[in-house]
Short mmCIF file of C-alpha atoms in Angstrom, two decimals:
data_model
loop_
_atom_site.label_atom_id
_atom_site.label_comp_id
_atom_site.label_asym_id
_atom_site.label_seq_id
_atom_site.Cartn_x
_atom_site.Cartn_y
_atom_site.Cartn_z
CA UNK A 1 5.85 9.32 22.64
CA UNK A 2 4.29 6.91 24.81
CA UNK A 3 0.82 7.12 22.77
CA UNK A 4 2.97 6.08 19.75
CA UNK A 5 4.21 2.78 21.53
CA UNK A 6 1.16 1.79 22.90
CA UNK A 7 -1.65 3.18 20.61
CA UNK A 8 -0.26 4.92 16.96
CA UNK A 9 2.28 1.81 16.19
CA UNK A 10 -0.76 -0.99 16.58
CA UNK A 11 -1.75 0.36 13.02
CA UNK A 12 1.40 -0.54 11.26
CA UNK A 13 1.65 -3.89 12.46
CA UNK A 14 -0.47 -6.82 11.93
CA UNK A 15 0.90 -8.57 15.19
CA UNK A 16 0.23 -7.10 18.06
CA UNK A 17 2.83 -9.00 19.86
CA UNK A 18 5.47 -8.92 17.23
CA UNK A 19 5.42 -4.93 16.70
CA UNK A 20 8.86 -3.50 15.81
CA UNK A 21 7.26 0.00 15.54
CA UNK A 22 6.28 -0.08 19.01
CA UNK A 23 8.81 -0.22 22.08
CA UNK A 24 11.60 -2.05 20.02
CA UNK A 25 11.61 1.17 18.05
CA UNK A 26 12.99 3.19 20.98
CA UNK A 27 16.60 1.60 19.92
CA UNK A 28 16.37 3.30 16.95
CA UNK A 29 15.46 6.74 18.55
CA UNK A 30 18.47 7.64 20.42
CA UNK A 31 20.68 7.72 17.57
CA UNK A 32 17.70 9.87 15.36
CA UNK A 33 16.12 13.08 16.44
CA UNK A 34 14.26 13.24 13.12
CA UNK A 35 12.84 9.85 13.67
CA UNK A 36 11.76 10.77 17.67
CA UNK A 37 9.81 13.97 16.32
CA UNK A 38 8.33 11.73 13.78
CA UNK A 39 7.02 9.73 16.41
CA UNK A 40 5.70 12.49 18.33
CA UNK A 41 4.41 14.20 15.23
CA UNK A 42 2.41 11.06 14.21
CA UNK A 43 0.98 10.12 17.38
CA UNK A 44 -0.18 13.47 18.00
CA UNK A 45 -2.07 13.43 14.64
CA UNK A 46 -3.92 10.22 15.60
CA UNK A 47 -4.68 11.09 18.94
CA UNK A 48 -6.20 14.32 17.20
CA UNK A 49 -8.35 11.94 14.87
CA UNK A 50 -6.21 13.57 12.17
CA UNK A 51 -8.73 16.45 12.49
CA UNK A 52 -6.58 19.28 10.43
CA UNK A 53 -7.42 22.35 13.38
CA UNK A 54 -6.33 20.56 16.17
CA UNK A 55 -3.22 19.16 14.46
CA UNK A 56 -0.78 22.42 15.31
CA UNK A 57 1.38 20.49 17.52
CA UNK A 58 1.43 17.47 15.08
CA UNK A 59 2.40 19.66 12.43
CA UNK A 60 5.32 21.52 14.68
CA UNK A 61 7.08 18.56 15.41
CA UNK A 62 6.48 17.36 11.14
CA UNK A 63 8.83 19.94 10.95
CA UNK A 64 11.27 19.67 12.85
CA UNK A 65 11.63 15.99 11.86
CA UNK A 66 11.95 17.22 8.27
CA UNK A 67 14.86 20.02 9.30
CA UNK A 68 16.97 16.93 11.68
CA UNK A 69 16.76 14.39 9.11
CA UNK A 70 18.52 17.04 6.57
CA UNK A 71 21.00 17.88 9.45
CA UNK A 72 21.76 14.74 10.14
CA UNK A 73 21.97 13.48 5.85
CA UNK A 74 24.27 16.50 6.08
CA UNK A 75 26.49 15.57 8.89
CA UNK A 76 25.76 11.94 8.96
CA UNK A 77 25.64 12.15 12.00
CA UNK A 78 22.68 8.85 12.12
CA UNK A 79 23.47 5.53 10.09
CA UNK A 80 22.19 6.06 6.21
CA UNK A 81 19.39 2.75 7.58
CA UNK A 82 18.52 4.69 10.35
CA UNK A 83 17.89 8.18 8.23
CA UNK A 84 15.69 5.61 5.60
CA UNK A 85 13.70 4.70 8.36
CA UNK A 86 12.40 8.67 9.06
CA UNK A 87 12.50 9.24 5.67
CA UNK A 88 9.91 6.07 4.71
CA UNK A 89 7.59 7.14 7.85
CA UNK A 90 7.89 10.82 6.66
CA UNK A 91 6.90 9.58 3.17
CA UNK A 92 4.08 7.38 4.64
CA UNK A 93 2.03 9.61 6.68
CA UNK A 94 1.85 12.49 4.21
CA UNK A 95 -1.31 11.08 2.68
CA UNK A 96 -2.26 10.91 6.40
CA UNK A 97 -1.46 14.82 7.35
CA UNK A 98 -3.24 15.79 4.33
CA UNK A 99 -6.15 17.49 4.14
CA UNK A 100 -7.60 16.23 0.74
CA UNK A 101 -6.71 12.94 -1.30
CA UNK A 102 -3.74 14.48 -3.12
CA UNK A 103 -0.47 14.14 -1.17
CA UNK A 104 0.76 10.84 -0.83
CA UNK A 105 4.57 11.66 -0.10
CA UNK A 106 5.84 12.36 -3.91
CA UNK A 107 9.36 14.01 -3.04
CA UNK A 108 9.88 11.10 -0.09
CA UNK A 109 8.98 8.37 -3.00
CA UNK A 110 11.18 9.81 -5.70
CA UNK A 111 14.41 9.88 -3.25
CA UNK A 112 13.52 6.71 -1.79
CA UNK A 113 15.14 4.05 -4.93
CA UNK A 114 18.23 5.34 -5.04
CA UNK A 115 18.51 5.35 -1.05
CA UNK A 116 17.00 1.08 -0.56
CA UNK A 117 19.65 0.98 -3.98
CA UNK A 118 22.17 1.97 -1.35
CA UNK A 119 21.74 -0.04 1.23
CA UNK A 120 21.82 -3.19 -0.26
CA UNK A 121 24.80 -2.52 -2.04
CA UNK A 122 27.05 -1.72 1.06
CA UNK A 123 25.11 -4.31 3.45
CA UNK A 124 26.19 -3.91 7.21
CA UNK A 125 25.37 -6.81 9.32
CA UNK A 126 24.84 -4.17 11.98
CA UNK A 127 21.78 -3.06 10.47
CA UNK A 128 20.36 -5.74 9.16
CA UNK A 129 17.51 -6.02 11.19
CA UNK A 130 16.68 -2.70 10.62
CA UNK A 131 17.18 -2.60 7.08
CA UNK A 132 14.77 -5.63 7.08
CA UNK A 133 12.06 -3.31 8.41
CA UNK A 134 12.64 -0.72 6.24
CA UNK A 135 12.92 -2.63 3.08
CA UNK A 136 9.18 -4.27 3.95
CA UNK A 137 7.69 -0.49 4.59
CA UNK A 138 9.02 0.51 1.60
CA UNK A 139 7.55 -2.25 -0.70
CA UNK A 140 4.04 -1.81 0.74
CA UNK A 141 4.51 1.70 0.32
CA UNK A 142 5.78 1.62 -3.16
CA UNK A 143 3.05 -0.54 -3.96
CA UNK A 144 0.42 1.79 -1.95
CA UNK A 145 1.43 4.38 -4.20
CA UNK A 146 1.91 2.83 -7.66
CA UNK A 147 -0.92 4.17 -9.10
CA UNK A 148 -0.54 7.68 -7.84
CA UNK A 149 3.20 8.26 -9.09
CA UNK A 150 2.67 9.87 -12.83
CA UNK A 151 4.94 7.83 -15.50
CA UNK A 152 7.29 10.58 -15.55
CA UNK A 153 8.35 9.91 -12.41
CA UNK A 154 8.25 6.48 -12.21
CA UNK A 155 11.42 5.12 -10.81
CA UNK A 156 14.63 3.73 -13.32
CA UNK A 157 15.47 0.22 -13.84
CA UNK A 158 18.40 -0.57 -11.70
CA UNK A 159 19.87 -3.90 -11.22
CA UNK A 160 18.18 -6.92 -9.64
CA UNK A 161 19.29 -5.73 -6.03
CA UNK A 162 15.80 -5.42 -4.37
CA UNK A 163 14.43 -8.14 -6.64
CA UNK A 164 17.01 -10.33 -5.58
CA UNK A 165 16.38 -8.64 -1.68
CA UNK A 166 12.43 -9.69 -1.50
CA UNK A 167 13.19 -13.08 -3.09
CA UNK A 168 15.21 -13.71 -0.03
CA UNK A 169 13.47 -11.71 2.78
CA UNK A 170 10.37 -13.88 2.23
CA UNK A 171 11.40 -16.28 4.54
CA UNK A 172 11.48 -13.56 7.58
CA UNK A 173 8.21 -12.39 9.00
CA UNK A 174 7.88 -8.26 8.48
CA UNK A 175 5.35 -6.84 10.77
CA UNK A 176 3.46 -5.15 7.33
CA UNK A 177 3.93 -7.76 4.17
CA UNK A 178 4.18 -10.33 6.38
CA UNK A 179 5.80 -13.61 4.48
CA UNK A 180 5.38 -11.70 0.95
CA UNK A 181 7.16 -9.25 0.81
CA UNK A 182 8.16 -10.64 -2.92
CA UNK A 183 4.51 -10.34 -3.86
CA UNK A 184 3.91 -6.57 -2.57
CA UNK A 185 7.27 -6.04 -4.96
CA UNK A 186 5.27 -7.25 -8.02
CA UNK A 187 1.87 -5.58 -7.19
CA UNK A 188 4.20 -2.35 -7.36
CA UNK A 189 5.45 -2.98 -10.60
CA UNK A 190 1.54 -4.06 -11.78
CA UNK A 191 0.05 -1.12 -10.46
CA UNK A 192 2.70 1.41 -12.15
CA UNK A 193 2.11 -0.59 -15.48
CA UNK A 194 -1.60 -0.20 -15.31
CA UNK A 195 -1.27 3.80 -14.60
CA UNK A 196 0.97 3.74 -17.77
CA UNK A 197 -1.79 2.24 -19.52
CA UNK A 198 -4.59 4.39 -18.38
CA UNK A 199 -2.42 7.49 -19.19
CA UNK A 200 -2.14 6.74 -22.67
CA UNK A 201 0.78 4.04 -22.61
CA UNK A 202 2.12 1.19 -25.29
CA UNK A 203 1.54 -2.44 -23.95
CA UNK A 204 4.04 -4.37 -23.18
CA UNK A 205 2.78 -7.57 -23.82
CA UNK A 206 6.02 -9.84 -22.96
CA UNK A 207 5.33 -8.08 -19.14
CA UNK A 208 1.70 -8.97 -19.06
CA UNK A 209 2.21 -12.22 -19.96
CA UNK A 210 4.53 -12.98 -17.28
CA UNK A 211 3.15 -11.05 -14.08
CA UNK A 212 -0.09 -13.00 -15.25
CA UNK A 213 2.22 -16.21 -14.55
CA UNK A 214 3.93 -14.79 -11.65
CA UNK A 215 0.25 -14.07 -9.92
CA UNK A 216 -0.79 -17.35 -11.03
CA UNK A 217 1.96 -19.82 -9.86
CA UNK A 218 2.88 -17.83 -6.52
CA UNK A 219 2.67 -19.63 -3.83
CA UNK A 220 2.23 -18.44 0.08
CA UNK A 221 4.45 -19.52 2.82
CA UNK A 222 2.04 -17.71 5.51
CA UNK A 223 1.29 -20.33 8.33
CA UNK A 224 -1.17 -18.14 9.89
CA UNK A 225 -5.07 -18.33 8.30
CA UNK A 226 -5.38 -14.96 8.18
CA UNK A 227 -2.28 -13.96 6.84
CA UNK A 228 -2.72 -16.30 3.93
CA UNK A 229 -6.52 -14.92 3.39
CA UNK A 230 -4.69 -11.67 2.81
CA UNK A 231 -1.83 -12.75 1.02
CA UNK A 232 -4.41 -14.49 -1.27
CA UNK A 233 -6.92 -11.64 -1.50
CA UNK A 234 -3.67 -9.52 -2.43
CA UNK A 235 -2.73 -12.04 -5.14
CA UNK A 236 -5.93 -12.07 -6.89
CA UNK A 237 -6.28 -8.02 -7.05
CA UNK A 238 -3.02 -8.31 -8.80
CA UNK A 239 -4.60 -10.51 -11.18
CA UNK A 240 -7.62 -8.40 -11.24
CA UNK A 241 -5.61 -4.99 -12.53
CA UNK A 242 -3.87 -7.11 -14.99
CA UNK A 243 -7.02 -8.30 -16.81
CA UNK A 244 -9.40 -5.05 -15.90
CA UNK A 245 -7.07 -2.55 -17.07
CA UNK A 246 -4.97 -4.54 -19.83
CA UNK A 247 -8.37 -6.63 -21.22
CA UNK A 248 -6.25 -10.06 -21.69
CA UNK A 249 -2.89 -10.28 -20.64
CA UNK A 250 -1.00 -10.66 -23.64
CA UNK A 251 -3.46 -10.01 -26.33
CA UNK A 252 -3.97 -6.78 -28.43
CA UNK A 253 -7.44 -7.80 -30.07
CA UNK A 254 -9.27 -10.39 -27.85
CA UNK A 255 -12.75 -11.61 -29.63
CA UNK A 256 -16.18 -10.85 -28.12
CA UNK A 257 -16.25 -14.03 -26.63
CA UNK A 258 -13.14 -13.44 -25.21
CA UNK A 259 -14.22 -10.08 -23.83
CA UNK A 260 -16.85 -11.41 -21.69
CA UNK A 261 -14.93 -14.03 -20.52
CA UNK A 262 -13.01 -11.55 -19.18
CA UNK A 263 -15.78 -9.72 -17.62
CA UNK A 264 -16.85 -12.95 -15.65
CA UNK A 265 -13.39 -14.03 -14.77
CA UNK A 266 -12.93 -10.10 -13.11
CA UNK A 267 -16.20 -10.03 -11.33
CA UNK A 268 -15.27 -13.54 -10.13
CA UNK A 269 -12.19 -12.87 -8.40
CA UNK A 270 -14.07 -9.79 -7.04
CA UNK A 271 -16.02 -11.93 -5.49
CA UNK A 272 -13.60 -14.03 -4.17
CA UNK A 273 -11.14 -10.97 -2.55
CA UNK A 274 -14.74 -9.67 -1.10
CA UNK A 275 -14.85 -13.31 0.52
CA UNK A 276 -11.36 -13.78 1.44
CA UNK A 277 -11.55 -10.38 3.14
CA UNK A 278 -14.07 -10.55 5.16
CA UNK A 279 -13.16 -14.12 6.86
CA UNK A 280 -10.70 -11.93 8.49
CA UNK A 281 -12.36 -10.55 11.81
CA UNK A 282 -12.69 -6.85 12.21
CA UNK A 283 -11.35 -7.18 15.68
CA UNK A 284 -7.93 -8.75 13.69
CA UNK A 285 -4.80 -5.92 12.79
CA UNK A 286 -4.84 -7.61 9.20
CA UNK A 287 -7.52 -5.10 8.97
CA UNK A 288 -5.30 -2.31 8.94
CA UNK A 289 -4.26 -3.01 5.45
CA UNK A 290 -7.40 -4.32 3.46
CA UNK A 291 -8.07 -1.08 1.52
CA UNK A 292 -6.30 -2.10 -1.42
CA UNK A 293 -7.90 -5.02 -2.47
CA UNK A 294 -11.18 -3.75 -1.27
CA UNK A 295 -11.18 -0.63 -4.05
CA UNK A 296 -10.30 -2.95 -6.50
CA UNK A 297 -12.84 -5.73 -5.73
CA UNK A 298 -15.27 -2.96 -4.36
CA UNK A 299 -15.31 -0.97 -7.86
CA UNK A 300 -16.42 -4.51 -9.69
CA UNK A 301 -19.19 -4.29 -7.60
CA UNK A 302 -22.60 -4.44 -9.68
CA UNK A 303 -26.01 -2.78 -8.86
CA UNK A 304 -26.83 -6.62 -8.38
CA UNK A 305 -24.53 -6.77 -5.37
CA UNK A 306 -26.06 -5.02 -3.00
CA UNK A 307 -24.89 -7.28 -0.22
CA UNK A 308 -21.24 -7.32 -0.70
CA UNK A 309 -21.51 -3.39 -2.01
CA UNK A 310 -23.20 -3.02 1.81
CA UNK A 311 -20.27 -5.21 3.60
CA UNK A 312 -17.19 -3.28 2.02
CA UNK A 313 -18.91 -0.61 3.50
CA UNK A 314 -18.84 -1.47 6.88
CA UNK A 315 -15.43 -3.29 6.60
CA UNK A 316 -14.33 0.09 5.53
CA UNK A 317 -16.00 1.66 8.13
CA UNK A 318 -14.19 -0.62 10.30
CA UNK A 319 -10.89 -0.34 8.72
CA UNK A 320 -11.13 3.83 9.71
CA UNK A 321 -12.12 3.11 13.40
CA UNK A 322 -9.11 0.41 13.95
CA UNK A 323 -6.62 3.17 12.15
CA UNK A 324 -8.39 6.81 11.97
CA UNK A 325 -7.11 7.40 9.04
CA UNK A 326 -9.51 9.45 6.95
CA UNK A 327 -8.06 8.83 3.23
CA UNK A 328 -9.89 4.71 4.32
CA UNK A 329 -12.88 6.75 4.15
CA UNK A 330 -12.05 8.21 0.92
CA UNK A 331 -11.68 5.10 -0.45
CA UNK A 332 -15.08 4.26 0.45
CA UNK A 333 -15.96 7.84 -1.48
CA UNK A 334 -14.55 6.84 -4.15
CA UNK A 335 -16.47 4.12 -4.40
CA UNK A 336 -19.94 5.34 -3.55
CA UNK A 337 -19.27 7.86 -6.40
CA UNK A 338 -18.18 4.96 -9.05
CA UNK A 339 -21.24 2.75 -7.78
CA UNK A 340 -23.83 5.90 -8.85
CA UNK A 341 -21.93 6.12 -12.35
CA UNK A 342 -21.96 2.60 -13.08
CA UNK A 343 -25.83 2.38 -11.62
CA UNK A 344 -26.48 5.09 -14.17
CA UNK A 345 -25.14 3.02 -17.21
CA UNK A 346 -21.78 4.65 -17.51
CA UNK A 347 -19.91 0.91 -16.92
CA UNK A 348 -16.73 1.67 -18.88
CA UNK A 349 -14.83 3.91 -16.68
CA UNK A 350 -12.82 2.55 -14.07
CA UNK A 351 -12.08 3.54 -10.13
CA UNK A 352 -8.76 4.79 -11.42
CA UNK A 353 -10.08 6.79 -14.39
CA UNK A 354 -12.45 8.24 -11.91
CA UNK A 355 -9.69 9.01 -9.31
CA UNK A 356 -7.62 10.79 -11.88
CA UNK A 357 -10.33 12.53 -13.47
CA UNK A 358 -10.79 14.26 -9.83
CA UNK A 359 -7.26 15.13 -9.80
CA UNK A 360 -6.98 12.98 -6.42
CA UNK A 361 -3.83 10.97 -5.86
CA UNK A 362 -5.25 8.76 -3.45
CA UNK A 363 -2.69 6.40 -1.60
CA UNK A 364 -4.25 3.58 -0.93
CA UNK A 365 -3.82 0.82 2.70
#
């Protein structure tokens, strides 16, 4: 437990000195036994260097937080916020526990709508501090995952609650998305619509259209530099999946003009997350969460950039000795594997073609 406050909790928080997930947790704990042999369970894992035969004790106490937070859904004997809280971390670390790039917490993911739905329907001042936190993980995890979650399963329109929610919650700083929580909401919904496309799915034009505005016209409220480098790197990947995966938003037949256009615009803002990245400093915990827009400025990468191809490698690199989480270094996999395809003429297939076609589900940050 105490490697959890002062080590394993640095990695979900990009202020070191505004980390609910450290000490401040501990509130939480005494009401939870699932969530304390979560904490144990995760902590162990790290301190292990998630290195699968020497995670037996890790993987002990996984279970047991699995079998108290059904007791105490069952009994209710913990706060409905307090259960969402083990059930998001549960959900979190599978890709972390796992030993290949195909568990990302599916069953946690699918339960966790309805549950968020909940909560902000029958708001309790009590918990609103916690339901804060939990509200921010599960954005960035929603979005982490977008991609990974087949159609099938992706979750129902329900009202405007958590819309409404991130609109708000903006304005209070959340030790993962920050000030933007809003914009982590609509990279979820852009990354699901992109795996609908890739699997086969109708446009939807109208949608297109207006996350393509959205992206364009939001503006950050970060005050910190580095914050807003990632809020901004994060902005323009959004606009990157739009136009690499839907061509241009909004229209069915673009001319060949058009097309490379589109082709410069997309290795453009490559360019630019590649920059806006890397004015973070290594030694900075915004690091902990640059994978995303890395693999989706990283796969633009041409044989012609060698240099910025060689510096998302090492930022990488650096990303997995800050966190020690291996699926960061199957990001950078990933990407070695797309760069030799690409190198070898085959430009047309994209980092998430190439994920699925290895049947990995690789969550990503």
């Amino acid at each position: 437990m105490r490697y959890w406050l002062e080590a394993t909790s640095q990695m979900l928080s990009v202020d070191s000195s505004n980390n609910p997930f450290s000490f401040p947790i501990l509130k939480y704990v005494a009401g939870s036994p699932s969530l304390a042999h979560f904490l144990q369970s995760a902590s162990a894992a790290q301190e292990a260097y998630f290195y699968q035969p020497e995670m037996s004790v890790s993987l002990a106490k996984r279970g047991e937080a699995l079998s108290a937070l059904r007791q105490e859904l069952q009994t209710r004997s913990s706060s409905l916020s307090q259960c969402f809280l083990t059930l998001l971390m549960l959900g979190m670390s599978s890709s972390w526990m796992a030993m290949g790039p195909t568990d990302y917490g599916r069953e946690h993911l699918l339960a966790a709508p309805a549950v968020a739905d909940m909560i902000l329907k029958q708001r309790d001042a009590n918990n609103e501090e916690l339901d804060h936190l939990t509200m921010g993980i599960y954005v960035y995890w929603d979005m982490a995952c977008s991609f990974c979650l087949d159609p099938i399963d992706h979750p129902i329109e329900r009202d405007s609650s958590l819309e409404t929610y991130v609109k708000q919650a903006r304005h209070t700083f959340h030790p993962i998305t920050t000030h933007s929580i809003d914009l982590y909401h609509l990279l979820g919904q852009v990354g699901r619509y992109c795996r609908v496309i890739v699997d086969g799915g109708g446009r939807d034009l109208v949608f297109e259209v207006d996350s393509e505005q959205s992206l364009n016209e939001y503006e950050s409220i970060e005050t910190d530099a580095m914050a807003k480098s990632l809020t901004e790197a994060f902005r323009k990947h959004g606009l990157l999946l739009l136009y690499r995966f839907c061509g241009t938003p909004g229209v069915c037949q673009p001319s060949s003009r058009k097309l490379a256009e589109t082709e410069n615009y997309i290795h453009q803002l490559a360019l630019e997350i590649v920059e806006l990245v890397l004015q973070i400093k290594s030694s900075s915990p915004y690091v902990n969460i640059q994978a995303v827009p890395l693999l989706s400025a990283g796969a633009e990468m041409t044989s012609l950039d060698t240099f910025q191809r060689n510096q998302i490698r090492q930022r990488l690199k650096e990303v997995y000795s800050t966190n020690r989480l291996v699926p960061t270094l199957w990001v950078l996999k990933l990407l070695e594997e797309l760069w030799g395809v690409h190198d070898a003429g085959i430009t047309h297939i994209t980092w998430l073609e190439l994920m699925l076609n290895k049947n990995w589900r690789l969550r990503v940050g």
